CSV table of C-alpha atoms in Angstrom, one decimal:
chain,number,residue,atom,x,y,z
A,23,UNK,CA,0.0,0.0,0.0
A,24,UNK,CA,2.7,2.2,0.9
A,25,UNK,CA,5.3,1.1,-1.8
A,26,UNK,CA,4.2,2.9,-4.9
A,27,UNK,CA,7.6,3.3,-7.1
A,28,UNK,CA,9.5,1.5,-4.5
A,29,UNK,CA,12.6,0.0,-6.6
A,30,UNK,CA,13.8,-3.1,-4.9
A,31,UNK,CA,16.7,-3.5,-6.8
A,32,UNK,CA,16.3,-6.4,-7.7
A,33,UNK,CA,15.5,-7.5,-11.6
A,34,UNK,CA,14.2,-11.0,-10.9
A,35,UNK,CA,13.4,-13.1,-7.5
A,36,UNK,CA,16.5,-14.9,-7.3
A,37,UNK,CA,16.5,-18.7,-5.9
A,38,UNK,CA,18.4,-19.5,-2.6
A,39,UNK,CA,21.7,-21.3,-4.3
A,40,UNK,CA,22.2,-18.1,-6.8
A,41,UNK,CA,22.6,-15.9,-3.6
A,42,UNK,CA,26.1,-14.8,-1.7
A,43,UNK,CA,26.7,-16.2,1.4
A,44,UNK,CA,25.5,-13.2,3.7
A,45,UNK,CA,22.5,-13.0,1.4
A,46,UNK,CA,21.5,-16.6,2.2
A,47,UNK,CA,22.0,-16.6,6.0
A,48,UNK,CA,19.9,-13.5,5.8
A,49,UNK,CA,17.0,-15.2,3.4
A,50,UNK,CA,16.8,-18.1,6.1
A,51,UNK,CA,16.1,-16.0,9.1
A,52,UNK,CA,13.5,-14.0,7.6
A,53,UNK,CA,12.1,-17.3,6.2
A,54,UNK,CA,12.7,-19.0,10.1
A,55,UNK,CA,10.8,-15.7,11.2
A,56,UNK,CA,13.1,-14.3,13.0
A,57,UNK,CA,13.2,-10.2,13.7
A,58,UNK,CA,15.8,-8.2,11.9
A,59,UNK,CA,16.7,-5.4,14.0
A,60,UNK,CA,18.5,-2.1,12.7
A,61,UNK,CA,22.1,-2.8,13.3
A,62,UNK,CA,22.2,-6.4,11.8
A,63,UNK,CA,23.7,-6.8,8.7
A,64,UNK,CA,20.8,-7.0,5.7
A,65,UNK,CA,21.3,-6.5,1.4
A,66,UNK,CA,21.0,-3.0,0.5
A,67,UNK,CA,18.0,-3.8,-1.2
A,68,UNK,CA,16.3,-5.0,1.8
A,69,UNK,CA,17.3,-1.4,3.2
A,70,UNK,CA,16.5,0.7,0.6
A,71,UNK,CA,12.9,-0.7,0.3
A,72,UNK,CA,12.0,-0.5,3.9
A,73,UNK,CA,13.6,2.8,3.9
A,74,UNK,CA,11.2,4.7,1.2
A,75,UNK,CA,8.6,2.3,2.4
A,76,UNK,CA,8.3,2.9,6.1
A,77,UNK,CA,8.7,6.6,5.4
A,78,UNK,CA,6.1,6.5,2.7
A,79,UNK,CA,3.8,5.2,5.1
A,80,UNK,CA,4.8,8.1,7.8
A,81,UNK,CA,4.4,10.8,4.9
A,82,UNK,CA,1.4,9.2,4.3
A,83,UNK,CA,-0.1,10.0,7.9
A,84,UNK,CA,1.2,13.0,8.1
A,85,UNK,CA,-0.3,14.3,4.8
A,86,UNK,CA,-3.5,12.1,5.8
A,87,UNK,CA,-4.3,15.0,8.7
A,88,UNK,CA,-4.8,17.5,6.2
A,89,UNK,CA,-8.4,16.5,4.5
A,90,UNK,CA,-9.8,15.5,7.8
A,91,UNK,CA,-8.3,18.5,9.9
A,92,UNK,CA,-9.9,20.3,6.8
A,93,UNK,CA,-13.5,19.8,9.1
A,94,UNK,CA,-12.3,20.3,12.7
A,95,UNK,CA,-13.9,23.8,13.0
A,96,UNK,CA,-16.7,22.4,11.6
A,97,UNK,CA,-17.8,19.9,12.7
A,98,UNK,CA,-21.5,19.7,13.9
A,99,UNK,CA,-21.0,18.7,17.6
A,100,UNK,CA,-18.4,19.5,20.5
A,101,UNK,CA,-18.3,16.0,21.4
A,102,UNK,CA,-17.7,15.3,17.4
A,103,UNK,CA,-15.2,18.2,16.9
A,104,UNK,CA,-12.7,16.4,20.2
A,105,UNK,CA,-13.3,12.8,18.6
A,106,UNK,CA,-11.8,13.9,15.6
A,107,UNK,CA,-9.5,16.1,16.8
A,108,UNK,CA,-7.9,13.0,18.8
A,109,UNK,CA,-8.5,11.0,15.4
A,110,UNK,CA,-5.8,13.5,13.7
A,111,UNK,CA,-3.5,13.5,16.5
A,112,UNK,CA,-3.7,9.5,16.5
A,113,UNK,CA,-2.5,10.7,12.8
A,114,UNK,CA,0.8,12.9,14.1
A,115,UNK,CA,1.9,10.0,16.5
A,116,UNK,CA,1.5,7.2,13.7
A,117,UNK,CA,3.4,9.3,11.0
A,118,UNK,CA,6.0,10.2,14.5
A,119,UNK,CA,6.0,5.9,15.4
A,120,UNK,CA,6.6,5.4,11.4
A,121,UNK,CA,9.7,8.0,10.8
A,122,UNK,CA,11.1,6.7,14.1
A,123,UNK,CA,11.2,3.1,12.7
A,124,UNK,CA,13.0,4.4,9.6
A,125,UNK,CA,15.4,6.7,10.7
A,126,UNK,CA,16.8,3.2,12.4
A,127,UNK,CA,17.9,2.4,9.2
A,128,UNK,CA,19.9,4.9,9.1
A,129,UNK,CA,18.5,7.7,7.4
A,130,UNK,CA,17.9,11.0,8.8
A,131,UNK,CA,14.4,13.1,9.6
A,132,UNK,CA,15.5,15.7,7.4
A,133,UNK,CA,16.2,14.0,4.3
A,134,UNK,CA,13.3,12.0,4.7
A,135,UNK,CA,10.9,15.6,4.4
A,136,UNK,CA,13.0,16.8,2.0
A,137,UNK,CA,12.3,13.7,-0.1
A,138,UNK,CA,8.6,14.3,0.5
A,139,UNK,CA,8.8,17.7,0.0
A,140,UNK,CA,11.0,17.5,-3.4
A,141,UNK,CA,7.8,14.8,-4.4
A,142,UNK,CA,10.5,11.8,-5.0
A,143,UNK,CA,8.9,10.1,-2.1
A,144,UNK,CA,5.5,9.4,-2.1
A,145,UNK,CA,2.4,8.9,0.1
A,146,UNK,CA,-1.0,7.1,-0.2
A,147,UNK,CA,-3.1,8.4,-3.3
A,148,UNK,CA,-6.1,8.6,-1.2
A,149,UNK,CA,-5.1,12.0,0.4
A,150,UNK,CA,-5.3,13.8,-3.2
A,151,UNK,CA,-9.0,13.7,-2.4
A,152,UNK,CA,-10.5,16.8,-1.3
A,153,UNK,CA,-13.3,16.3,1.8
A,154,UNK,CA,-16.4,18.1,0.2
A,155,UNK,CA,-18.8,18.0,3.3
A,156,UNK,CA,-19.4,16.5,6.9
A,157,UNK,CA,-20.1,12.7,5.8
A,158,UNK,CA,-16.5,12.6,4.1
A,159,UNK,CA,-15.4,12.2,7.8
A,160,UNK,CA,-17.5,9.4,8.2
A,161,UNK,CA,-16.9,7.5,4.9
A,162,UNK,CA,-13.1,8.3,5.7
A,163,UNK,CA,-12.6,6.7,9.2
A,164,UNK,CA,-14.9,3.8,7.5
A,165,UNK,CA,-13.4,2.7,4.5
A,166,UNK,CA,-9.8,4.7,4.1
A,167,UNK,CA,-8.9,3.4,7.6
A,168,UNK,CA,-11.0,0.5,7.4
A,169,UNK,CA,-8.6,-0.4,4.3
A,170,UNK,CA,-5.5,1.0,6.3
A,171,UNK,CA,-6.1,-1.5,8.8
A,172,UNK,CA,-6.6,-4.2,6.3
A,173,UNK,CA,-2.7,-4.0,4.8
A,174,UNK,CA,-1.1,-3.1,8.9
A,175,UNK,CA,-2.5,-6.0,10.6
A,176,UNK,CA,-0.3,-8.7,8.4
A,177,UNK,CA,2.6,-6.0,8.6
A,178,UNK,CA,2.6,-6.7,12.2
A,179,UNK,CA,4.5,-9.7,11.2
A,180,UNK,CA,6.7,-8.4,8.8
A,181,UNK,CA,10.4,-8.9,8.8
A,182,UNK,CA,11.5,-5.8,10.2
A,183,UNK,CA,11.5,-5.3,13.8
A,184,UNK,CA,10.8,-1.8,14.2
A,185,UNK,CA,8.4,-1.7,11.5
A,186,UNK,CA,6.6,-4.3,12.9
A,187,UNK,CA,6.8,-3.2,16.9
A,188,UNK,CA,5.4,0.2,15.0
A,189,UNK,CA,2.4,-1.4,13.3
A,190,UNK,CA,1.4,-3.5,16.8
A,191,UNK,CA,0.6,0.2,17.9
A,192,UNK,CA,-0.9,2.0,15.1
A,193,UNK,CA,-3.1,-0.6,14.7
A,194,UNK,CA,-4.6,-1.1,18.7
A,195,UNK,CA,-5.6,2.8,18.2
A,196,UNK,CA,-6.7,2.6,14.5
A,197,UNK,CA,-9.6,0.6,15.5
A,198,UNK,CA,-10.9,3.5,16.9
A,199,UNK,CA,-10.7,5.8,13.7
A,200,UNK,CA,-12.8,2.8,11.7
A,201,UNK,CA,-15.5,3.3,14.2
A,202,UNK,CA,-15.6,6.5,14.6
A,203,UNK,CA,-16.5,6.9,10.5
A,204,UNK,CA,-18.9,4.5,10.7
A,205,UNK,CA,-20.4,5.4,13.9
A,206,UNK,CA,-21.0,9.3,12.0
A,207,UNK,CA,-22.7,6.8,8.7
A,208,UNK,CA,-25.0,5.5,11.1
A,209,UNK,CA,-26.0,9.0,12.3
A,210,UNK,CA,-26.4,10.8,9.2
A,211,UNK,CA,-28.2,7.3,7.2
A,212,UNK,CA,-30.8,7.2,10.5
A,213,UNK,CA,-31.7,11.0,9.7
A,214,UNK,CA,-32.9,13.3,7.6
A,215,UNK,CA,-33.8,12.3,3.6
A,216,UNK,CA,-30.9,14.9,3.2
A,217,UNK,CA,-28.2,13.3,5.8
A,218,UNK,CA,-28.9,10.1,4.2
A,219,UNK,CA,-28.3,11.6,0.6
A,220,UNK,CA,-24.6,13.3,2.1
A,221,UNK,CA,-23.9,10.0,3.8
A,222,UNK,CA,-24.6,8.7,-0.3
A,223,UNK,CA,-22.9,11.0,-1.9
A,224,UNK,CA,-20.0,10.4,0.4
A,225,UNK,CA,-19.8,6.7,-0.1
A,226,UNK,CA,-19.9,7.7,-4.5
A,227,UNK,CA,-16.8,9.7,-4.1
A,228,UNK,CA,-15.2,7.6,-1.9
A,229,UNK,CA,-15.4,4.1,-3.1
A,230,UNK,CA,-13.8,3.5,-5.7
A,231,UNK,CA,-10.2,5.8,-4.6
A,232,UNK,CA,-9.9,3.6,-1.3
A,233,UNK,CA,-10.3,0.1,-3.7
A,234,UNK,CA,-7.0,1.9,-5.8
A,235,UNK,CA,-5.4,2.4,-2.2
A,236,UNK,CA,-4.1,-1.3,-2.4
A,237,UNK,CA,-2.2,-0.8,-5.7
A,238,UNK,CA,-2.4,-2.3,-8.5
A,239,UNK,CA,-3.4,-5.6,-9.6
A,240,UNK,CA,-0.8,-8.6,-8.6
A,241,UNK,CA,0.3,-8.8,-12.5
A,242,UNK,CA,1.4,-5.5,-12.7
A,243,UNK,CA,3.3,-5.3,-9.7
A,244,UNK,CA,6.8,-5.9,-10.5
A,245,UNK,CA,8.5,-5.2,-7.1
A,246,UNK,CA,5.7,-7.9,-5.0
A,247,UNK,CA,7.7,-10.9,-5.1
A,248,UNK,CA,11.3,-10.0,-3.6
A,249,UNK,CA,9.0,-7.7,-0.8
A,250,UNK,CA,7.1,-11.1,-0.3
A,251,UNK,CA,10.4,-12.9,-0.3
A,252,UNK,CA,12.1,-10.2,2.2
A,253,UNK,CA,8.6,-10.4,4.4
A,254,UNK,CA,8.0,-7.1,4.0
A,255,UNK,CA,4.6,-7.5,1.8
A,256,UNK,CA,2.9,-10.2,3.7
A,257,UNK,CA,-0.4,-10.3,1.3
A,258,UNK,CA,-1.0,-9.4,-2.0
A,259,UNK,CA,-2.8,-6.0,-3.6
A,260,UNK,CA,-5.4,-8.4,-5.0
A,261,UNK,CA,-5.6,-10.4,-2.1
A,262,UNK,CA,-6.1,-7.4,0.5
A,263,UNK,CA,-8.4,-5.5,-2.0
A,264,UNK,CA,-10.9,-8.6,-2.1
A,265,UNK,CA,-11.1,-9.1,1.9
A,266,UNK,CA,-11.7,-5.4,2.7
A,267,UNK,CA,-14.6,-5.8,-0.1
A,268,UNK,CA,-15.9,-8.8,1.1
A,269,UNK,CA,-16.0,-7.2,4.7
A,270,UNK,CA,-17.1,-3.7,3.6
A,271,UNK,CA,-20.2,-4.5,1.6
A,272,UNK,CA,-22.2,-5.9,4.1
A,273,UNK,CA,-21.6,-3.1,6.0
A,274,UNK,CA,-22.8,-1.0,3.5
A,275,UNK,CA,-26.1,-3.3,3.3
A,276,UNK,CA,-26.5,-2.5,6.7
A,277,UNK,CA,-26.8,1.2,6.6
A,278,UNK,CA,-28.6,1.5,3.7
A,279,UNK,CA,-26.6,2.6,1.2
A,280,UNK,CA,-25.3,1.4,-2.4
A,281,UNK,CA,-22.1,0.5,-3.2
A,282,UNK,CA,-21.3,2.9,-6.4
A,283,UNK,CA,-20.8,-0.2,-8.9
A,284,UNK,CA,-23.2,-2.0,-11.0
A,285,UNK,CA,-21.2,-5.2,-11.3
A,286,UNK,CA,-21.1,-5.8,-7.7
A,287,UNK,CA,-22.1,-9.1,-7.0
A,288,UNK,CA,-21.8,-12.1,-4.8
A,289,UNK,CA,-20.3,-14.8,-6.3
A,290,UNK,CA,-21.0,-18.4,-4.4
A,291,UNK,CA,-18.6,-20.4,-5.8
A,292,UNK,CA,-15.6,-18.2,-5.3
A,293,UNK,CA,-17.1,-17.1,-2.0
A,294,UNK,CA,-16.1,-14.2,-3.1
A,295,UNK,CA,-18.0,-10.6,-4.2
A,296,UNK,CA,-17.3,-10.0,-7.6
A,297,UNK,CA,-16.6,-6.3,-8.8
A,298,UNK,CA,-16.0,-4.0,-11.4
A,299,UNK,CA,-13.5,-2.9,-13.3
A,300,UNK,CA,-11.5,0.3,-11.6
A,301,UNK,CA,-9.9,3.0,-13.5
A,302,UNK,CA,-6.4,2.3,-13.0
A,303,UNK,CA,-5.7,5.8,-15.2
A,304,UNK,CA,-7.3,7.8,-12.6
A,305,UNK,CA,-5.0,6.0,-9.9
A,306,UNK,CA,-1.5,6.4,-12.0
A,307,UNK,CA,-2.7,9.9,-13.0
A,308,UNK,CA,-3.1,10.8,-8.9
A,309,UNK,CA,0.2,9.0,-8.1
A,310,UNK,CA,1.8,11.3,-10.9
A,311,UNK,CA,0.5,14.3,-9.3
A,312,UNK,CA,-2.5,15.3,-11.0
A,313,UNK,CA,-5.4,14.2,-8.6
A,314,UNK,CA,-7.8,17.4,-7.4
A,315,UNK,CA,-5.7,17.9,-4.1
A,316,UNK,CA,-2.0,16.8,-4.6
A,317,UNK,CA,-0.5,20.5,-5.5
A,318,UNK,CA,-2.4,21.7,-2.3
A,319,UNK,CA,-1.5,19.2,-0.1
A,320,UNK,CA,2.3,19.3,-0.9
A,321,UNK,CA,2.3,23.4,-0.3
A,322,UNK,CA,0.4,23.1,2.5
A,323,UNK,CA,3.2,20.5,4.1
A,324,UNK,CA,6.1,22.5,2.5
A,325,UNK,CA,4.6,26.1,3.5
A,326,UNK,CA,4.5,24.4,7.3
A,327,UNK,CA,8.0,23.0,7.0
A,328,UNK,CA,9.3,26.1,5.9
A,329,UNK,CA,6.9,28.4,8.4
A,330,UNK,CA,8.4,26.4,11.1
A,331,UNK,CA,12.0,26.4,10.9
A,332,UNK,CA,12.3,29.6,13.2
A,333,UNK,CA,10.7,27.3,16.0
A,334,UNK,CA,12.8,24.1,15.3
A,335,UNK,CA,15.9,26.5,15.4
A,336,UNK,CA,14.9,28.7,18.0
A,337,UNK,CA,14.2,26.0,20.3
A,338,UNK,CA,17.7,24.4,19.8
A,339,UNK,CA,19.3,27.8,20.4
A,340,UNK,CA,17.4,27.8,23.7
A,341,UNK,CA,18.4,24.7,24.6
A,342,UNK,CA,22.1,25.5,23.7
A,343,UNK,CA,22.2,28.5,25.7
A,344,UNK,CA,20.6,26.8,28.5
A,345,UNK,CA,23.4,23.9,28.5
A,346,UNK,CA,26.6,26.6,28.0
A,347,UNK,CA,25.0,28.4,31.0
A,348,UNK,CA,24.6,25.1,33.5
A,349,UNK,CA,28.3,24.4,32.1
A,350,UNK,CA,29.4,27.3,33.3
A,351,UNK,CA,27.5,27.3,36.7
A,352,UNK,CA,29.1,24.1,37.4
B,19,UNK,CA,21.5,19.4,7.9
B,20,UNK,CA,22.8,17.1,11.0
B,21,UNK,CA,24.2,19.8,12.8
B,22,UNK,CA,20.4,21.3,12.8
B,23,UNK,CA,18.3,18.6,13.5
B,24,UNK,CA,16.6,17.9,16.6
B,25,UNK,CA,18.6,15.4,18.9
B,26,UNK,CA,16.9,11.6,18.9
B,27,UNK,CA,15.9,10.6,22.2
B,28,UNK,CA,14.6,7.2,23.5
B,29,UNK,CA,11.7,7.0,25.3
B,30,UNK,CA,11.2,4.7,28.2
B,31,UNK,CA,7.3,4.1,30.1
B,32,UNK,CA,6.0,2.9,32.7
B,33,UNK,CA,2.7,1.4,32.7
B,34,UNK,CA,2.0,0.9,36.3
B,35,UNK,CA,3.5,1.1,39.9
B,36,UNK,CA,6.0,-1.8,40.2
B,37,UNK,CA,6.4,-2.3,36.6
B,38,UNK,CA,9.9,-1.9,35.0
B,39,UNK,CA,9.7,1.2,32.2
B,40,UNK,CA,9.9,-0.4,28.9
B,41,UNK,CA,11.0,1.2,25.4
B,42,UNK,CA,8.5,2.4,23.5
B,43,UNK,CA,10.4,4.3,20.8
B,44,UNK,CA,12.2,7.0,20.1
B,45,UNK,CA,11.6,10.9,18.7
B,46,UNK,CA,14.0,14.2,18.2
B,47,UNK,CA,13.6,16.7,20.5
B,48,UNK,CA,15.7,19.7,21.4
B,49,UNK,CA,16.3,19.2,25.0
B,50,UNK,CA,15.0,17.1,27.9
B,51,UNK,CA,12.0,19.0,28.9
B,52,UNK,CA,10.5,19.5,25.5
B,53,UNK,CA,11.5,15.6,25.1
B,54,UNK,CA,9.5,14.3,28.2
B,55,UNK,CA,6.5,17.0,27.0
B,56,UNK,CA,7.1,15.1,23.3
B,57,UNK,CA,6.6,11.8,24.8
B,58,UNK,CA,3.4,11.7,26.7
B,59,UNK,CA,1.9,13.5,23.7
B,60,UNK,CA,3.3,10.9,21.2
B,61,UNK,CA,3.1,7.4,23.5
B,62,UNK,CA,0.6,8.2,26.5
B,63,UNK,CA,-2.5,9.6,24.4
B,64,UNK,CA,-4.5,6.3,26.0
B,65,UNK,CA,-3.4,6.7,29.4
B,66,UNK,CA,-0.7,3.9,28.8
B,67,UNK,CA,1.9,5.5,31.9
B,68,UNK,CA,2.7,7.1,35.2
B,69,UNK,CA,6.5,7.3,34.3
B,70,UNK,CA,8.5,8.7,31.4
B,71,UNK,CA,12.3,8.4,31.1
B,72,UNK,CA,14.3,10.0,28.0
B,73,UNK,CA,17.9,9.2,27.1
B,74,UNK,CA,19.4,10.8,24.1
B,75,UNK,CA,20.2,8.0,21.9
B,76,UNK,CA,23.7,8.6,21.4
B,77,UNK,CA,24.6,8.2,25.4
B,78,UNK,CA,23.1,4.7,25.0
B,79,UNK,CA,25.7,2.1,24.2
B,80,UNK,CA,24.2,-1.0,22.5
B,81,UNK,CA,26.4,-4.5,22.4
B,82,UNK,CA,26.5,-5.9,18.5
B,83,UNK,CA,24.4,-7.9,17.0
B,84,UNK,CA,27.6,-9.9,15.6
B,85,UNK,CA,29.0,-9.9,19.7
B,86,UNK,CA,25.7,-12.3,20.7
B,87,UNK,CA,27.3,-15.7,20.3
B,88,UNK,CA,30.7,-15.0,22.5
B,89,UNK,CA,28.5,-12.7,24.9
B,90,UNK,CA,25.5,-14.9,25.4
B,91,UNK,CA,27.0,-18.8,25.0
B,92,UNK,CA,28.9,-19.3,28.6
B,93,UNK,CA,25.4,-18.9,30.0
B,94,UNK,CA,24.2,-21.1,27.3
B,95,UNK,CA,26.2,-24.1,29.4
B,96,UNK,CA,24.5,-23.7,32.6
B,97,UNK,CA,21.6,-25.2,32.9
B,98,UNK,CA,22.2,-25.8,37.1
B,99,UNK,CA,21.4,-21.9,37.4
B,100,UNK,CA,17.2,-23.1,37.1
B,101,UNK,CA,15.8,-24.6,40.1
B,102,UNK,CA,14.4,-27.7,37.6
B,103,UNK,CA,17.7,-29.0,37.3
B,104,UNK,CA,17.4,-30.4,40.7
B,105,UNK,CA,14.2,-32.7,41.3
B,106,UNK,CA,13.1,-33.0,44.9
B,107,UNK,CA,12.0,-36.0,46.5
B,108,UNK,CA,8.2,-36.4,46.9
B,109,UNK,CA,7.5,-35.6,50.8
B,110,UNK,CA,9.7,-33.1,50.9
B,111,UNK,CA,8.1,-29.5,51.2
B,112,UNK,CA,8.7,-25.8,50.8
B,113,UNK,CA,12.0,-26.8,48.4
């Protein structure tokens, strides 16, 4: 989910015999499930992927705050306005957990924003979508972090020990987020004609984008097999997209509303729902940078960067002072 | 850019009276207050401790992953440190 235009490195998965020595000590941990942990020696490849990974993910929480915090002063109750004000600061401390994990591979804060900021690393396409009224809170928390949670709980096992230590948290508080969307559905789909309509409306626009969140079909990802390999991809695009279907449509049933796709369908023998086709244009296009939000989002994160360098450098002045002085004093 | 950057701290909890603090993570922060006001806003939004401890991650000396087999092996050996390597009889109590 969070390795669009990650490069392994590698061409082709290559078998056990063809690799060096270190290479296949390496393989057999991860394959004995064993933790790596930062300082243990692991192929480059192995780094570089986690690296623009994990912090693909953290820019990817970070930029997530923006359409949700887009409704804070807004939003219809107190009680409603702190619930998702502690949903966006679950947000901060994810993206926080998430750099954390990456800068033990030895990569620094900075260059990870400036990566971000340059748009060389990416984040989730589903935040180039603007929030157009109330129920895009709801239908967010349900099915953007509803999907969320579908790709972190198997990345609780991945390889990585950091990375993995990281996604045991974020995912005991996103719980939370998923019920909180759904929780606002059931509001607005028990009330007015109108709510109901929002609620509807909501669901249309967001459908479809949080399907594309899990990338691309299997076939066209190149990169899946040597992240399956290195246990850093624990289930498949295809694989994840079907069970967050199978598990979201029936929630849909139950509030009422219709899932924006004529095809949908359950299919008894596969035990499966069948679906439509998505627009995989519209997803590469957003990736690119031409969804309706990405220029916005990217100046809003690089105007706050930039905005708050006199705090970041203030504050370490302070702090210098404050040491030369008890140095002294001593 | 290095020479600008926030120190990284590591950030120790604890969950309850008479619990050892555990690691939780780590995050940069300029100095130690701002570090301990960092960590309960970053890893105690749910209440999760009634201690915080912050070391700055370079005073924290770590032993290699490469040292485990020479550090850890001797204790490997003895197995007469665990109470189970010596049965007792049947009547006997409070052994």
């Amino acid at each position: 989910m969070y390795a669009q235009m990650v490069d392994t490195g590698e061409k082709r998965l290559r078998s056990l015999e063809e690799l060096s020595p270190e290479e296949q000590a390496f393989q057999r941990r991860i394959d004995a499930d064993v933790k790596i942990e930062p300082k243990e020696w692991m192929p480059e490849g192995y780094r570089r992927t986690l690296i623009r990974q994990i912090s693909q993910h953290a820019h990817s929480e970070i930029v997530g705050m923006l359409p949700e915090g887009n409704w804070i002063t807004r939003a219809p109750t107190l009680k409603r306005k702190a619930i998702l004000m502690a949903k966006v600061q679950d947000e901060a401390g994810h993206g926080l957990y998430l750099y954390a994990a990456a800068e033990t591979l030895g990569v620094s804060r900075d260059q990870l924003v400036g990566e971000l900021h340059s748009g060389k690393a990416k984040y989730s396409s589903i935040f180039n979508y603007p929030t157009l009224t109330w129920a895009d809170i709801g239908a967010i928390g349900w099915l953007v972090d509803g999907a969320a949670i579908m790709n972190q709980i198997p990345l609780c096992r991945c390889s990585f020990g950091p990375y993995a230590r990281a996604m045991i948290r974020v995912c005991k508080e996103e719980s939370f987020h998923q019920r909180q969307g759904f929780d606002i559905m059931m509001k607005l789909c028990a009330g007015t004609a109108e709510q109901k309509a929002m609620a509807q409306d909501a669901l249309d626009r967001w459908w479809w984008p949080s399907l594309m969140m899990f990338g691309p079909p299997d076939a066209e990802s190149v990169h899946s097999a040597q992240s399956a390999a290195w246990r850093i991809k624990i289930l498949s695009n295809d694989e994840l997209r079907q069970r967050f279907l199978d598990q979201t449509v029936p929630q849909a049933d139950f509030l009422g509303l219709k899932v924006p796709d004529a095809a949908l369908k359950w299919n008894d023998e596969r035990g499966h729902y069948d679906f439509g086709p998505i627009d995989w244009q519209e997803f590469h296009e957003v990736i690119k940078g031409n969804g309706p939000c990405n220029r916005d989002r990217l100046r809003t994160r690089v105007t706050a960067w930039e905005d708050g360098a006199w705090v970041r450098e203030a504050a370490l002045a302070h702090a210098e002072k404050r040491a030369a002085r008890a140095k002294q004093a001593a | 850019m290095s020479r600008n950057e926030w120190p990284l701290w590591e950030i120790f909890i604890r969950s309850q009276h008479g619990l050892a603090h555990k690691h939780v993570g780590s995050l940069h922060a300029p100095d130690a207050e701002m570090a301990v006001k960092n960590a309960r806003d970053v890893y105690t939004r749910r209440n999760e401790g009634v201690s915080i401890w912050v070391v700055k991650s370079e005073d924290i000396t770590a032993t290699a992953p490469g040292d485990k087999t020479p550090l850890f092996d001797p204790a490997a050996s003895k197995v007469y440190r665990h109470p189970t390597f010596f049965p007792m009889p049947e009547g006997v109590k409070h052994l």
